[in-house]
Amino acid sequence: MTMAPSPLPAPNRRPVFGAGFRLGRTAVALVVIAFVVVAALLAPWVAPFDPLYGDGALRRLPPGTEGHLLGLDAQGRDVLSRLLWGARPSLIAGIVPVAAALAISLVLGLLAGYTSSFLGGLIMRVIDALFAFPMILFAIATVSLLGPGLTTIIVTITISLVPYMTRIVYGAVVGEIGKGYLETARLLGASRSRILFKELLPNVVSPSIVYATTLIGPMIGFSSGLSFLGLGIQPPNADWGRMTVEGVEVFAQGAPHVVLAAGIAIIVTSLAFNWLGSGLRDILDPQQG
Amino acid sequence: MIAFFLRRLTAAILVLAAVTFVVFLIVYLSPGDPVKTLLGQSATAEQIADMRARLGLDLPFHEQYGAWLWRVVHGDFGRSISTQVPAMSILLPAFGNTLILALSSLFLSLLFGVAIGVTSGFRAGRLLDKVLMFITEVLAATPVFWLGLILIWIFARELGWLPSSGMRNMRARGSNLDLLAHLVLPSIAASVLAISIIARLVRGAVIDVLASDYVKIAQAAGMSSFRIFRKQVWRNILPPIVSVGGLQFGTLFGGVIFVEAVFAWPGISAQLFNAITAGDVAVIQAGVLMIATTFVAINLVVDMVLVWLNPRRAL
Amino acid sequence: MSTDPTATPLLDIAGLSVELLGRSGSRRILDTIDLSVQPTDILAIVGESGSGKSVTVSAVLGLLPANIMRVSAGSMRFDAEDLLHSRDTRRRVLRKDIAFITQNSLTSLNPVHTIGSQLLDMIAFRNGVGRRQALVDAGEWLVKVGIADVERVLSSYPHNLSGGMRQRVVIAMAISSRPRLLIADEPTTALDTITQLQVLNLLRDINTEFGTAIIVITHDFGVVSYLSKRVAVMHRGRIVEEGPTRRVLEAPKEAYSRSLIAAVPQLDLIS
């Protein structure tokens, strides 16, 4: 294929707004992310109520009810607490697969780009074939093999991301080779592995990390989607996707607050990671076309 | 050109062959015994063995694969294990419904994506641009299924303007207007991410073109923005639009499952889900293969159109 | 040929200042520029990069990027009409009376359209004629700039032509409205010496035959001495010296002009 597909907004290659504006946004993003991470880590201590305990008498009460900032869900559970507890699986499902895919892709991409061209060609052909599978099919396939749950989602997303990330790494490797300094190092007598680790890897890791960061937001969204379909984390535990499903019952009776809370959490967190990604790109990869 | 087409076609076929292999492999490896499901708990070992032989499930892997592939190439995708109806007769209409949804989403994506992208590009750096780009960023971070729910809540429940689910209203007796009404909300939900991607891309392309010398010369001659757009900018941004449009169409096909779930749209993902729950091997294989083939076909068409638009790309 | 200094100048720039807007305040990149060009004059503007030559021209053509640059003072008149504040005047004048060519002929042409399509469109726009008439005119102008194989060129794409041919096409597009002023930004920089001479001669002929005034921006003193009648030296947004070419090159008054001219390795005065 002649195109490099990407599952998310293409990196904006023009310095559009003032650099100050973007740094400001990155700072905001970091604050939001820090907040969410802290919520995820400290949920057991910070959440006002037990997320699994539902008070039947208080079902479906809206936000603003005494003591319940965001209201209660269909089973009388405090929405805010569930939101805080839900941060953990949501974040994990977004970050872990990206990190794993990054590691795998670095290996594959470096192999494909720097070692024998036959092996490289083979790897990239396989990658091309994998592009024919929409992520959702991978999810379905993996679930039918492994059964639903957080682990399944992580495995699915990791495998789905490998083609995209490998393409990026491979492109970066080819680009660096094209600059000629690797060949010079070789001529000067450096060993292949030395060149690989000391020269090539550092220059390839940077843009790869930038790209990976831009994937986290969409993957949080995608994983919540998988949970929404029932393929992900199972009740009574919940991530934000699952909360949305459960919120639909309440929704049908005219109270959208659960759905709104979960959705806004997803949007804000994804947006923050996206901004972080652009901010990183400005810092680490400033030469834009 | 022909040579390029043949090369790409061969590559596409090879990819599809690989896809069939993977599809078959996954289903082959999945746990659950379709025969037991079919015959029920009280089946004897003999009956099971018998059925296995009849369905050809006792043959070695490569023979099963070969036999299946042969049938597939001849258009026989086997029968649904649960209903004994040919897999294709279940999937084809569902595929058609999904196609309708995907096409209308593509239409909306291109319409709004290009409009927003061009507007932002011409007003780059100014307030309108910043506002539009912020909106697209938020849209890109919005999960599709959630957006679908919100749309239903606002437009179907609270305002009652549009139907909340399904594809047609029985009482409308196949009226196109009814179909259109049912299409609106799901298409909007499905297209939002693509709108965001297309808008950013088009914006970038417009900015690049506007910075070029030939546009400067047109501006120096006093041409209006509109004229410049029509004569200078439009043809130059077509290739990336086609490229991203084709790509997004493929992605829409994959992401449409969320929309179909939320809006109860009778498309292919609904069928796939049922098949998976029931362990209906033939339908799963056929369904996945259909989707993958669509992907590959779309990519091939997009590649060909791109080469046609800019002959220098056939390298 | 000297021009009558008391006649109304074709282009009259007085006290023009342009500011560059930045986050930490604005900076002047053009500082009270006074420049005037008479009809049939050929003015060369020389200076190092960053001296403000291109900004001056951009200001005249209305091409200053609005977000980051702004005219902060001064006036610009074409044939006594206000170019700066009147949008309609500017549109009208730019359409018919002022033309512009850049140094890179490849980027000056739209790569996805044929030469014919672009030339016709420009002629139709500038002169307000229909396509049929524009086609006839296109052929005539191509011949005038020295292109013999009109048919082939009209149906070619920009990348099919040589650099010299392309530059001629670009010039043809510019002069097709018989403009009274032609602004050329480094017109010969990207060309080989022989083609450079051809293009310079072409510009000269345009000046003699149509009476078109020319402003040529260049850093090449060979071009200055070969083509121009007057020269203005710019440095850091200001005009340092200005006067008849002969005089400035042989006896520069200002220290900066002297150093600039002296820096040229060998001033081959072709005449």
CSV table of C-alpha atoms in Angstrom, one decimal, chain B residues 35-232:
chain,number,residue,atom,x,y,z
B,35,VAL,CA,-20.8,-29.9,17.0
B,36,LYS,CA,-21.7,-30.2,20.6
B,37,THR,CA,-23.6,-26.9,20.4
B,38,LEU,CA,-25.5,-28.2,17.4
B,39,LEU,CA,-26.5,-31.6,18.8
B,40,GLY,CA,-27.0,-30.6,22.3
B,41,GLN,CA,-25.9,-31.9,25.6
B,42,SER,CA,-27.5,-35.3,25.3
B,43,ALA,CA,-25.7,-36.3,22.1
B,44,THR,CA,-23.8,-39.6,22.3
B,45,ALA,CA,-20.1,-39.9,21.4
B,46,GLU,CA,-21.1,-41.8,18.3
B,47,GLN,CA,-23.5,-39.1,17.1
B,48,ILE,CA,-20.9,-36.5,17.7
B,49,ALA,CA,-18.2,-38.4,15.7
B,50,ASP,CA,-20.7,-39.0,13.0
B,51,MET,CA,-21.6,-35.3,12.7
B,52,ARG,CA,-18.0,-34.4,12.7
B,53,ALA,CA,-17.2,-36.6,9.8
B,54,ARG,CA,-20.2,-35.3,8.0
B,55,LEU,CA,-19.1,-31.7,8.5
B,56,GLY,CA,-15.6,-32.6,7.6
B,57,LEU,CA,-14.3,-31.5,10.9
B,58,ASP,CA,-12.2,-34.5,11.5
B,59,LEU,CA,-9.9,-33.9,8.6
B,60,PRO,CA,-6.4,-32.4,9.2
B,61,PHE,CA,-6.0,-28.7,9.2
B,62,HIS,CA,-4.7,-28.1,5.8
B,63,GLU,CA,-7.3,-30.2,4.2
B,64,GLN,CA,-10.0,-28.4,6.0
B,65,TYR,CA,-8.5,-25.1,5.0
B,66,GLY,CA,-8.1,-26.2,1.4
B,67,ALA,CA,-11.7,-27.5,1.2
B,68,TRP,CA,-13.0,-24.3,2.7
B,69,LEU,CA,-11.0,-22.1,0.5
B,70,TRP,CA,-12.2,-24.0,-2.5
B,71,ARG,CA,-15.8,-23.5,-1.6
B,72,VAL,CA,-15.2,-19.8,-0.7
B,73,VAL,CA,-13.7,-19.1,-4.1
B,74,HIS,CA,-16.8,-20.6,-5.6
B,75,GLY,CA,-19.0,-18.4,-3.5
B,76,ASP,CA,-20.1,-21.1,-1.1
B,77,PHE,CA,-19.5,-19.9,2.4
B,78,GLY,CA,-21.3,-22.8,4.1
B,79,ARG,CA,-24.3,-22.7,6.3
B,80,SER,CA,-25.0,-21.2,9.6
B,81,ILE,CA,-24.7,-24.0,12.1
B,82,SER,CA,-27.6,-22.9,14.1
B,83,THR,CA,-30.1,-22.1,11.4
B,84,GLN,CA,-28.8,-24.1,8.5
B,85,VAL,CA,-29.4,-21.1,6.3
B,86,PRO,CA,-26.6,-20.3,3.9
B,87,ALA,CA,-24.2,-17.9,5.6
B,88,MET,CA,-24.3,-15.5,2.7
B,89,SER,CA,-28.1,-15.1,2.8
B,90,ILE,CA,-27.8,-13.8,6.3
B,91,LEU,CA,-24.8,-11.7,5.8
B,92,LEU,CA,-25.4,-10.1,2.4
B,93,PRO,CA,-28.4,-8.0,3.4
B,94,ALA,CA,-26.8,-7.1,6.6
B,95,PHE,CA,-23.7,-6.0,4.7
B,96,GLY,CA,-25.9,-3.9,2.5
B,97,ASN,CA,-27.3,-2.1,5.5
B,98,THR,CA,-23.9,-1.5,6.8
B,99,LEU,CA,-22.8,-0.2,3.4
B,100,ILE,CA,-25.7,2.3,3.4
B,101,LEU,CA,-24.6,3.6,6.8
B,102,ALA,CA,-20.9,3.7,5.9
B,103,LEU,CA,-21.6,5.6,2.7
B,104,SER,CA,-23.8,8.2,4.3
B,105,SER,CA,-21.2,8.6,7.0
B,106,LEU,CA,-18.5,9.0,4.3
B,107,PHE,CA,-20.7,11.6,2.6
B,108,LEU,CA,-21.1,13.6,5.8
B,109,SER,CA,-17.4,13.2,6.7
B,110,LEU,CA,-16.3,14.6,3.4
B,111,LEU,CA,-18.8,17.3,3.3
B,112,PHE,CA,-18.1,18.7,6.8
B,113,GLY,CA,-14.5,17.7,6.9
B,114,VAL,CA,-13.6,19.5,3.7
B,115,ALA,CA,-15.8,22.5,4.5
B,116,ILE,CA,-14.2,23.0,7.9
B,117,GLY,CA,-10.7,22.3,6.6
B,118,VAL,CA,-10.9,24.8,3.8
B,119,THR,CA,-12.4,27.5,6.1
B,120,SER,CA,-9.8,26.9,8.7
B,121,GLY,CA,-7.0,26.9,6.0
B,122,PHE,CA,-8.1,30.2,4.5
B,123,ARG,CA,-8.4,31.7,7.9
B,124,ALA,CA,-5.3,30.1,9.4
B,125,GLY,CA,-4.1,31.6,12.6
B,126,ARG,CA,-7.2,33.6,13.2
B,127,LEU,CA,-9.9,33.1,15.8
B,128,LEU,CA,-12.2,31.1,13.6
B,129,ASP,CA,-9.5,28.7,12.8
B,130,LYS,CA,-8.6,28.2,16.4
B,131,VAL,CA,-12.2,27.7,17.4
B,132,LEU,CA,-12.8,25.2,14.6
B,133,MET,CA,-9.7,23.2,15.4
B,134,PHE,CA,-10.5,23.1,19.0
B,135,ILE,CA,-13.9,21.7,18.2
B,136,THR,CA,-12.4,19.0,16.0
B,137,GLU,CA,-10.0,18.1,18.7
B,138,VAL,CA,-12.9,17.6,21.2
B,139,LEU,CA,-14.8,15.6,18.6
B,140,ALA,CA,-11.8,13.4,18.0
B,141,ALA,CA,-11.6,12.6,21.7
B,142,THR,CA,-15.3,11.8,21.9
B,143,PRO,CA,-16.1,8.1,22.0
B,144,VAL,CA,-18.5,7.3,19.2
B,145,PHE,CA,-20.9,5.2,21.2
B,146,TRP,CA,-21.2,7.9,23.8
B,147,LEU,CA,-21.9,10.5,21.2
B,148,GLY,CA,-24.6,8.2,19.8
B,149,LEU,CA,-26.3,8.0,23.1
B,150,ILE,CA,-26.2,11.7,23.6
B,151,LEU,CA,-27.6,12.3,20.2
B,152,ILE,CA,-30.4,9.9,20.9
B,153,TRP,CA,-31.1,11.6,24.1
B,154,ILE,CA,-31.3,15.1,22.6
B,155,PHE,CA,-32.9,14.5,19.3
B,156,ALA,CA,-35.0,11.4,19.8
B,157,ARG,CA,-36.1,11.6,23.4
B,158,GLU,CA,-36.1,15.2,24.4
B,159,LEU,CA,-37.0,16.7,21.1
B,160,GLY,CA,-38.7,13.8,19.4
B,161,TRP,CA,-37.5,14.9,16.0
B,162,LEU,CA,-35.8,11.8,14.9
B,163,PRO,CA,-36.3,8.1,15.5
B,164,SER,CA,-34.0,6.6,18.1
B,165,SER,CA,-33.1,3.2,16.7
B,166,GLY,CA,-33.5,0.7,14.0
B,167,MET,CA,-33.3,1.3,10.3
B,168,ARG,CA,-36.9,1.5,9.2
B,169,ASN,CA,-40.2,2.0,10.7
B,170,MET,CA,-42.5,-0.9,9.8
B,171,ARG,CA,-45.4,1.3,9.2
B,172,ALA,CA,-43.5,3.6,6.8
B,173,ARG,CA,-43.6,0.7,4.3
B,174,GLY,CA,-40.2,1.2,2.8
B,175,SER,CA,-40.4,5.0,2.4
B,176,ASN,CA,-37.1,6.6,1.6
B,177,LEU,CA,-37.8,9.5,3.7
B,178,ASP,CA,-38.2,7.2,6.7
B,179,LEU,CA,-34.9,5.6,5.9
B,180,LEU,CA,-33.3,9.0,5.7
B,181,ALA,CA,-34.7,10.0,9.1
B,182,HIS,CA,-33.3,6.8,10.6
B,183,LEU,CA,-30.0,7.4,8.9
B,184,VAL,CA,-29.3,10.9,10.2
B,185,LEU,CA,-28.3,10.3,13.8
B,186,PRO,CA,-26.2,7.1,13.3
B,187,SER,CA,-24.4,8.7,10.3
B,188,ILE,CA,-23.5,11.8,12.3
B,189,ALA,CA,-22.2,9.7,15.2
B,190,ALA,CA,-20.2,7.5,12.9
B,191,SER,CA,-18.7,10.4,10.9
B,192,VAL,CA,-17.5,12.6,13.8
B,193,LEU,CA,-14.0,11.1,14.0
B,194,ALA,CA,-13.5,11.1,10.3
B,195,ILE,CA,-14.7,14.7,10.1
B,196,SER,CA,-12.0,15.6,12.6
B,197,ILE,CA,-9.2,13.8,10.7
B,198,ILE,CA,-10.3,15.1,7.3
B,199,ALA,CA,-10.6,18.7,8.5
B,200,ARG,CA,-7.1,18.7,9.9
B,201,LEU,CA,-5.6,17.2,6.8
B,202,VAL,CA,-7.5,19.5,4.4
B,203,ARG,CA,-6.5,22.5,6.5
B,204,GLY,CA,-2.9,21.5,6.3
B,205,ALA,CA,-3.1,21.0,2.6
B,206,VAL,CA,-4.8,24.3,2.0
B,207,ILE,CA,-2.2,26.1,4.1
B,208,ASP,CA,0.6,24.5,2.1
B,209,VAL,CA,-1.1,25.5,-1.2
B,210,LEU,CA,-1.8,29.0,-0.1
B,211,ALA,CA,1.9,29.5,0.8
B,212,SER,CA,3.0,28.5,-2.7
B,213,ASP,CA,4.3,31.0,-5.2
B,214,TYR,CA,1.6,30.5,-7.8
B,215,VAL,CA,-1.1,31.4,-5.3
B,216,LYS,CA,0.9,34.5,-4.3
B,217,ILE,CA,1.0,35.5,-7.9
B,218,ALA,CA,-2.7,35.0,-8.2
B,219,GLN,CA,-3.2,37.1,-5.1
B,220,ALA,CA,-0.8,39.7,-6.4
B,221,ALA,CA,-3.0,39.9,-9.5
B,222,GLY,CA,-5.9,40.8,-7.3
B,223,MET,CA,-7.9,37.6,-7.6
B,224,SER,CA,-10.5,37.0,-5.0
B,225,SER,CA,-10.2,34.2,-2.4
B,226,PHE,CA,-13.0,32.4,-4.0
B,227,ARG,CA,-11.5,32.4,-7.4
B,228,ILE,CA,-8.2,31.4,-6.0
B,229,PHE,CA,-9.9,28.5,-4.3
B,230,ARG,CA,-11.7,27.3,-7.3
B,231,LYS,CA,-8.8,27.6,-9.8
B,232,GLN,CA,-5.7,27.1,-7.7
